Amino acid sequence: MFLENTVNHTEQFGWIEVICGSMFSGKTEELIRRLKRAQFAKQKVEIFKPSIDTRYHDEKVISHDSNEIRSTPVPAAANIRILAQGCQVVGIDEAQFFDDEIVSVCNDLANSGIRVIVAGLDMDFKGNPFGPMPALMATAEYVTKVHAICTRTGNLANYSFRKANNNNIVMLGETEEYEPLSRGAYFAAMKGLQDNEESFFSAKKEI
């Protein structure tokens, strides 16, 4: 279980917490849980998300389980540095969609005494580290990796398999477009896609 850092009032530094995992693993759920605890303690909390993420709501962070918390959509990481002044706790959802400046923003906020809680996908649909997430995980004091359940094997899932025929790295989606898979199921699914693609191009050459 994650335990918040003990507050030492003689140290004027905050810290960074990263919550990462695949699609449908409960990242946003855990982010909301930590932020609501801080709000209940009457701490000054601000939540930010990338303005491109409008899947559920323009101004709220909403989990797949329909838990929600008010947020501020921002187009770039630099906006967070300005808007977070005077906060005690800052939450950031879908961090993988932000530009690389999100890393220095989070560290600047932590260095100024703010607790920063970041949630995001650690890998893209190709199984590669996603955007600024590796650097955020490296500089964070705490990293929590959460897991979904594989839809094909029932084992723990840490890969986000894209069912939709779209090769863009950034593509918002839900269960229609993605499914969480275990390592074995993911690589079997990717091999199936590759085999189908090779069969398609072989058939076209024969025609």
PDB file of C-alpha atoms in Angstrom:
ATOM      1  CA  MET A   1       0.000   0.000   0.000  1.00  0.00           C
ATOM      2  CA  PHE A   2       1.239   3.504  -0.805  1.00  0.00           C
ATOM      3  CA  LEU A   3       1.875   5.725   2.204  1.00  0.00           C
ATOM      4  CA  GLU A   4       2.282   9.472   1.847  1.00  0.00           C
ATOM      5  CA  ASN A   5       5.598  10.978   2.792  1.00  0.00           C
ATOM      6  CA  THR A   6       5.917  12.087   6.401  1.00  0.00           C
ATOM      7  CA  VAL A   7       5.918  15.873   6.391  1.00  0.00           C
ATOM      8  CA  ASN A   8       9.078  17.326   7.885  1.00  0.00           C
ATOM      9  CA  HIS A   9       8.457  21.036   8.258  1.00  0.00           C
ATOM     10  CA  THR A  10      12.170  21.819   8.457  1.00  0.00           C
ATOM     11  CA  GLU A  11      12.635  20.636   4.863  1.00  0.00           C
ATOM     12  CA  GLN A  12      11.155  23.019   2.317  1.00  0.00           C
ATOM     13  CA  PHE A  13      10.999  20.468  -0.501  1.00  0.00           C
ATOM     14  CA  GLY A  14       8.110  18.491  -1.887  1.00  0.00           C
ATOM     15  CA  TRP A  15       8.289  15.253  -3.853  1.00  0.00           C
ATOM     16  CA  ILE A  16       6.999  13.485  -6.968  1.00  0.00           C
ATOM     17  CA  GLU A  17       4.771  10.409  -7.054  1.00  0.00           C
ATOM     18  CA  VAL A  18       4.211   8.595 -10.359  1.00  0.00           C
ATOM     19  CA  ILE A  19       1.313   6.202 -10.938  1.00  0.00           C
ATOM     20  CA  CYS A  20       1.831   4.229 -14.148  1.00  0.00           C
ATOM     21  CA  GLY A  21       0.523   1.190 -15.988  1.00  0.00           C
ATOM     22  CA  SER A  22      -1.485   0.067 -18.991  1.00  0.00           C
ATOM     23  CA  MET A  23      -4.935   1.102 -20.107  1.00  0.00           C
ATOM     24  CA  PHE A  24      -7.711   0.073 -17.663  1.00  0.00           C
ATOM     25  CA  SER A  25      -5.256  -0.518 -14.804  1.00  0.00           C
ATOM     26  CA  GLY A  26      -6.740   2.042 -12.402  1.00  0.00           C
ATOM     27  CA  LYS A  27      -4.150   4.835 -12.768  1.00  0.00           C
ATOM     28  CA  THR A  28      -6.685   7.656 -12.737  1.00  0.00           C
ATOM     29  CA  GLU A  29      -8.671   5.932  -9.993  1.00  0.00           C
ATOM     30  CA  GLU A  30      -5.592   5.931  -7.756  1.00  0.00           C
ATOM     31  CA  LEU A  31      -4.750   9.532  -8.699  1.00  0.00           C
ATOM     32  CA  ILE A  32      -8.261  10.671  -7.724  1.00  0.00           C
ATOM     33  CA  ARG A  33      -8.092   8.711  -4.461  1.00  0.00           C
ATOM     34  CA  ARG A  34      -4.881  10.431  -3.370  1.00  0.00           C
ATOM     35  CA  LEU A  35      -6.104  13.881  -4.411  1.00  0.00           C
ATOM     36  CA  LYS A  36      -9.433  13.531  -2.625  1.00  0.00           C
ATOM     37  CA  ARG A  37      -7.621  12.522   0.572  1.00  0.00           C
ATOM     38  CA  ALA A  38      -5.566  15.710   0.290  1.00  0.00           C
ATOM     39  CA  GLN A  39      -8.731  17.764  -0.286  1.00  0.00           C
ATOM     40  CA  PHE A  40     -10.371  16.141   2.740  1.00  0.00           C
ATOM     41  CA  ALA A  41      -7.340  17.271   4.766  1.00  0.00           C
ATOM     42  CA  LYS A  42      -8.112  20.811   3.524  1.00  0.00           C
ATOM     43  CA  GLN A  43      -4.891  21.092   1.568  1.00  0.00           C
ATOM     44  CA  LYS A  44      -4.861  23.384  -1.462  1.00  0.00           C
ATOM     45  CA  VAL A  45      -5.078  21.009  -4.428  1.00  0.00           C
ATOM     46  CA  GLU A  46      -5.007  21.693  -8.176  1.00  0.00           C
ATOM     47  CA  ILE A  47      -5.450  19.055 -10.880  1.00  0.00           C
ATOM     48  CA  PHE A  48      -4.336  19.378 -14.491  1.00  0.00           C
ATOM     49  CA  LYS A  49      -4.841  17.329 -17.624  1.00  0.00           C
ATOM     50  CA  PRO A  50      -3.859  17.798 -21.296  1.00  0.00           C
ATOM     51  CA  SER A  51      -6.492  19.778 -23.169  1.00  0.00           C
ATOM     52  CA  ILE A  52      -6.607  17.122 -25.921  1.00  0.00           C
ATOM     53  CA  ASP A  53      -8.187  14.641 -23.487  1.00  0.00           C
ATOM     54  CA  THR A  54     -11.934  15.280 -23.769  1.00  0.00           C
ATOM     55  CA  ARG A  55     -13.112  11.645 -23.723  1.00  0.00           C
ATOM     56  CA  TYR A  56     -15.400  11.980 -20.713  1.00  0.00           C
ATOM     57  CA  HIS A  57     -15.519  15.676 -19.890  1.00  0.00           C
ATOM     58  CA  ASP A  58     -13.828  18.895 -20.934  1.00  0.00           C
ATOM     59  CA  GLU A  59     -12.884  20.005 -17.416  1.00  0.00           C
ATOM     60  CA  LYS A  60     -13.013  16.918 -15.197  1.00  0.00           C
ATOM     61  CA  VAL A  61     -10.672  14.005 -14.683  1.00  0.00           C
ATOM     62  CA  ILE A  62     -12.916  10.945 -14.788  1.00  0.00           C
ATOM     63  CA  SER A  63     -11.831   7.346 -14.275  1.00  0.00           C
ATOM     64  CA  HIS A  64     -13.181   4.322 -16.163  1.00  0.00           C
ATOM     65  CA  ASP A  65     -15.206   3.591 -13.008  1.00  0.00           C
ATOM     66  CA  SER A  66     -16.833   7.046 -13.246  1.00  0.00           C
ATOM     67  CA  ASN A  67     -15.049   8.585 -10.245  1.00  0.00           C
ATOM     68  CA  GLU A  68     -14.351  12.219 -10.994  1.00  0.00           C
ATOM     69  CA  ILE A  69     -12.588  15.334  -9.772  1.00  0.00           C
ATOM     70  CA  ARG A  70     -12.515  18.874 -11.133  1.00  0.00           C
ATOM     71  CA  SER A  71      -9.463  19.694 -13.237  1.00  0.00           C
ATOM     72  CA  THR A  72      -7.928  22.406 -15.384  1.00  0.00           C
ATOM     73  CA  PRO A  73      -7.175  21.433 -19.012  1.00  0.00           C
ATOM     74  CA  VAL A  74      -3.890  22.927 -20.261  1.00  0.00           C
ATOM     75  CA  PRO A  75      -2.341  22.868 -23.751  1.00  0.00           C
ATOM     76  CA  ALA A  76       1.284  22.637 -22.575  1.00  0.00           C
ATOM     77  CA  ALA A  77       3.290  21.692 -19.495  1.00  0.00           C
ATOM     78  CA  ALA A  78       4.530  25.268 -19.009  1.00  0.00           C
ATOM     79  CA  ASN A  79       0.982  26.356 -18.108  1.00  0.00           C
ATOM     80  CA  ILE A  80       1.065  24.096 -15.041  1.00  0.00           C
ATOM     81  CA  ARG A  81       4.087  25.891 -13.603  1.00  0.00           C
ATOM     82  CA  ILE A  82       2.177  29.194 -13.689  1.00  0.00           C
ATOM     83  CA  LEU A  83      -1.209  27.915 -12.489  1.00  0.00           C
ATOM     84  CA  ALA A  84       0.148  25.790  -9.626  1.00  0.00           C
ATOM     85  CA  GLN A  85       1.594  28.667  -7.637  1.00  0.00           C
ATOM     86  CA  GLY A  86       0.413  28.628  -4.024  1.00  0.00           C
ATOM     87  CA  CYS A  87      -0.698  24.963  -4.124  1.00  0.00           C
ATOM     88  CA  GLN A  88       0.259  22.291  -1.649  1.00  0.00           C
ATOM     89  CA  VAL A  89      -0.641  19.336  -3.879  1.00  0.00           C
ATOM     90  CA  VAL A  90      -0.679  19.165  -7.687  1.00  0.00           C
ATOM     91  CA  GLY A  91      -2.211  16.279  -9.630  1.00  0.00           C
ATOM     92  CA  ILE A  92      -1.475  15.627 -13.314  1.00  0.00           C
ATOM     93  CA  ASP A  93      -3.389  13.051 -15.357  1.00  0.00           C
ATOM     94  CA  GLU A  94      -2.406  11.515 -18.725  1.00  0.00           C
ATOM     95  CA  ALA A  95       1.138  12.836 -18.346  1.00  0.00           C
ATOM     96  CA  GLN A  96       2.340  10.861 -21.377  1.00  0.00           C
ATOM     97  CA  PHE A  97       0.508  13.320 -23.655  1.00  0.00           C
ATOM     98  CA  PHE A  98       2.439  16.343 -22.375  1.00  0.00           C
ATOM     99  CA  ASP A  99       5.603  17.727 -23.938  1.00  0.00           C
ATOM    100  CA  ASP A 100       8.993  16.917 -22.414  1.00  0.00           C
ATOM    101  CA  GLU A 101       8.932  20.110 -20.330  1.00  0.00           C
ATOM    102  CA  ILE A 102       6.572  18.294 -17.956  1.00  0.00           C
ATOM    103  CA  VAL A 103       9.662  16.718 -16.357  1.00  0.00           C
ATOM    104  CA  SER A 104      11.275  20.040 -15.398  1.00  0.00           C
ATOM    105  CA  VAL A 105       7.859  21.445 -14.408  1.00  0.00           C
ATOM    106  CA  CYS A 106       7.245  18.595 -11.970  1.00  0.00           C
ATOM    107  CA  ASN A 107      10.739  18.880 -10.514  1.00  0.00           C
ATOM    108  CA  ASP A 108      10.461  22.664 -10.155  1.00  0.00           C
ATOM    109  CA  LEU A 109       7.148  22.268  -8.315  1.00  0.00           C
ATOM    110  CA  ALA A 110       8.594  19.585  -6.022  1.00  0.00           C
ATOM    111  CA  ASN A 111      11.660  21.742  -5.357  1.00  0.00           C
ATOM    112  CA  SER A 112       9.356  24.583  -4.304  1.00  0.00           C
ATOM    113  CA  GLY A 113       7.699  22.420  -1.654  1.00  0.00           C
ATOM    114  CA  ILE A 114       4.738  20.969  -3.568  1.00  0.00           C
ATOM    115  CA  ARG A 115       3.639  17.335  -3.527  1.00  0.00           C
ATOM    116  CA  VAL A 116       3.248  16.350  -7.208  1.00  0.00           C
ATOM    117  CA  ILE A 117       1.174  13.295  -8.162  1.00  0.00           C
ATOM    118  CA  VAL A 118       1.432  12.209 -11.795  1.00  0.00           C
ATOM    119  CA  ALA A 119      -0.525   9.476 -13.594  1.00  0.00           C
ATOM    120  CA  GLY A 120       0.152   8.173 -17.092  1.00  0.00           C
ATOM    121  CA  LEU A 121       0.721   5.279 -19.458  1.00  0.00           C
ATOM    122  CA  ASP A 122       4.259   3.948 -19.141  1.00  0.00           C
ATOM    123  CA  MET A 123       4.189   2.303 -22.617  1.00  0.00           C
ATOM    124  CA  ASP A 124       2.517   3.153 -25.911  1.00  0.00           C
ATOM    125  CA  PHE A 125       0.581   0.623 -27.998  1.00  0.00           C
ATOM    126  CA  LYS A 126       3.829  -0.565 -29.585  1.00  0.00           C
ATOM    127  CA  GLY A 127       5.261  -1.509 -26.192  1.00  0.00           C
ATOM    128  CA  ASN A 128       7.766   1.372 -26.140  1.00  0.00           C
ATOM    129  CA  PRO A 129       8.310   3.812 -23.241  1.00  0.00           C
ATOM    130  CA  PHE A 130       5.770   6.593 -23.674  1.00  0.00           C
ATOM    131  CA  GLY A 131       6.895  10.220 -24.032  1.00  0.00           C
ATOM    132  CA  PRO A 132       8.195  11.855 -20.836  1.00  0.00           C
ATOM    133  CA  MET A 133       7.074   9.012 -18.542  1.00  0.00           C
ATOM    134  CA  PRO A 134      10.508   7.288 -18.220  1.00  0.00           C
ATOM    135  CA  ALA A 135      12.155  10.547 -17.120  1.00  0.00           C
ATOM    136  CA  LEU A 136       9.322  11.268 -14.679  1.00  0.00           C
ATOM    137  CA  MET A 137       9.653   7.788 -13.194  1.00  0.00           C
ATOM    138  CA  ALA A 138      13.429   8.192 -12.880  1.00  0.00           C
ATOM    139  CA  THR A 139      13.225  11.505 -10.999  1.00  0.00           C
ATOM    140  CA  ALA A 140      10.236  10.601  -8.787  1.00  0.00           C
ATOM    141  CA  GLU A 141      10.576   9.606  -5.139  1.00  0.00           C
ATOM    142  CA  TYR A 142       7.725   7.115  -5.491  1.00  0.00           C
ATOM    143  CA  VAL A 143       6.636   5.018  -8.469  1.00  0.00           C
ATOM    144  CA  THR A 144       3.515   2.856  -8.271  1.00  0.00           C
ATOM    145  CA  LYS A 145       2.921   0.471 -11.178  1.00  0.00           C
ATOM    146  CA  VAL A 146      -0.680  -0.695 -11.337  1.00  0.00           C
ATOM    147  CA  HIS A 147      -1.976  -3.532 -13.515  1.00  0.00           C
ATOM    148  CA  ALA A 148      -5.109  -4.385 -15.428  1.00  0.00           C
ATOM    149  CA  ILE A 149      -6.380  -7.930 -15.975  1.00  0.00           C
ATOM    150  CA  CYS A 150      -5.584  -9.486 -19.353  1.00  0.00           C
ATOM    151  CA  THR A 151      -8.785  -9.909 -21.362  1.00  0.00           C
ATOM    152  CA  ARG A 152      -7.437 -13.094 -23.000  1.00  0.00           C
ATOM    153  CA  THR A 153      -5.604 -14.960 -20.225  1.00  0.00           C
ATOM    154  CA  GLY A 154      -6.832 -13.521 -16.933  1.00  0.00           C
ATOM    155  CA  ASN A 155      -3.240 -12.827 -15.871  1.00  0.00           C
ATOM    156  CA  LEU A 156      -1.917  -9.420 -14.874  1.00  0.00           C
ATOM    157  CA  ALA A 157      -1.778  -7.091 -17.892  1.00  0.00           C
ATOM    158  CA  ASN A 158       0.810  -4.386 -18.436  1.00  0.00           C
ATOM    159  CA  TYR A 159       0.466  -3.835 -22.212  1.00  0.00           C
ATOM    160  CA  SER A 160      -2.138  -1.737 -24.046  1.00  0.00           C
ATOM    161  CA  PHE A 161      -3.023  -3.543 -27.276  1.00  0.00           C
ATOM    162  CA  ARG A 162      -4.622  -1.335 -29.919  1.00  0.00           C
ATOM    163  CA  LYS A 163      -7.448  -3.043 -31.782  1.00  0.00           C
ATOM    164  CA  ALA A 164      -8.098  -0.077 -34.048  1.00  0.00           C
ATOM    165  CA  ASN A 165      -6.242   0.179 -37.357  1.00  0.00           C
ATOM    166  CA  ASN A 166      -4.357   3.371 -36.576  1.00  0.00           C
ATOM    167  CA  ASN A 167      -0.579   3.793 -36.284  1.00  0.00           C
ATOM    168  CA  ASN A 168      -0.555   7.228 -34.646  1.00  0.00           C
ATOM    169  CA  ILE A 169       1.212   7.079 -31.284  1.00  0.00           C
ATOM    170  CA  VAL A 170      -1.359   9.415 -29.724  1.00  0.00           C
ATOM    171  CA  MET A 171      -4.886   8.100 -30.119  1.00  0.00           C
ATOM    172  CA  LEU A 172      -7.499   8.530 -27.420  1.00  0.00           C
ATOM    173  CA  GLY A 173      -9.750   5.550 -26.958  1.00  0.00           C
ATOM    174  CA  GLU A 174     -11.640   3.151 -24.731  1.00  0.00           C
ATOM    175  CA  THR A 175     -12.534  -0.569 -24.866  1.00  0.00           C
ATOM    176  CA  GLU A 176     -13.521  -0.241 -28.525  1.00  0.00           C
ATOM    177  CA  GLU A 177      -9.958   0.712 -29.429  1.00  0.00           C
ATOM    178  CA  TYR A 178      -7.791  -0.887 -26.732  1.00  0.00           C
ATOM    179  CA  GLU A 179      -7.569  -3.968 -24.551  1.00  0.00           C
ATOM    180  CA  PRO A 180      -5.127  -4.740 -21.729  1.00  0.00           C
ATOM    181  CA  LEU A 181      -2.959  -7.810 -22.357  1.00  0.00           C
ATOM    182  CA  SER A 182      -0.316  -9.790 -20.503  1.00  0.00           C
ATOM    183  CA  ARG A 183       3.156 -10.064 -21.999  1.00  0.00           C
ATOM    184  CA  GLY A 184       2.455 -13.397 -23.698  1.00  0.00           C
ATOM    185  CA  ALA A 185      -0.954 -12.385 -25.017  1.00  0.00           C
ATOM    186  CA  TYR A 186       0.379  -9.049 -26.255  1.00  0.00           C
ATOM    187  CA  PHE A 187       3.238 -10.519 -28.245  1.00  0.00           C
ATOM    188  CA  ALA A 188       0.972 -13.217 -29.687  1.00  0.00           C
ATOM    189  CA  ALA A 189      -1.490 -10.511 -30.751  1.00  0.00           C
ATOM    190  CA  MET A 190       1.270  -8.360 -32.294  1.00  0.00           C
ATOM    191  CA  LYS A 191       2.639 -11.375 -34.179  1.00  0.00           C
ATOM    192  CA  GLY A 192      -0.870 -12.081 -35.468  1.00  0.00           C
ATOM    193  CA  LEU A 193      -1.113  -8.527 -36.785  1.00  0.00           C
ATOM    194  CA  GLN A 194       2.285  -8.830 -38.461  1.00  0.00           C
ATOM    195  CA  ASP A 195       1.382 -12.179 -40.069  1.00  0.00           C
ATOM    196  CA  ASN A 196      -1.918 -10.777 -41.356  1.00  0.00           C
ATOM    197  CA  GLU A 197      -0.136  -7.762 -42.812  1.00  0.00           C
ATOM    198  CA  GLU A 198       2.451  -9.928 -44.565  1.00  0.00           C
ATOM    199  CA  SER A 199      -0.300 -12.189 -45.980  1.00  0.00           C
ATOM    200  CA  PHE A 200      -2.180  -9.126 -47.236  1.00  0.00           C
ATOM    201  CA  PHE A 201       0.843  -7.708 -49.086  1.00  0.00           C
ATOM    202  CA  SER A 202       1.741 -11.140 -50.493  1.00  0.00           C
ATOM    203  CA  ALA A 203      -1.787 -11.497 -51.868  1.00  0.00           C
ATOM    204  CA  LYS A 204      -1.599  -8.029 -53.433  1.00  0.00           C
ATOM    205  CA  LYS A 205       1.682  -8.902 -55.191  1.00  0.00           C
ATOM    206  CA  GLU A 206       0.142 -12.035 -56.646  1.00  0.00           C
ATOM    207  CA  ILE A 207      -2.750 -10.007 -58.048  1.00  0.00           C
TER     208      ILE A 207
END
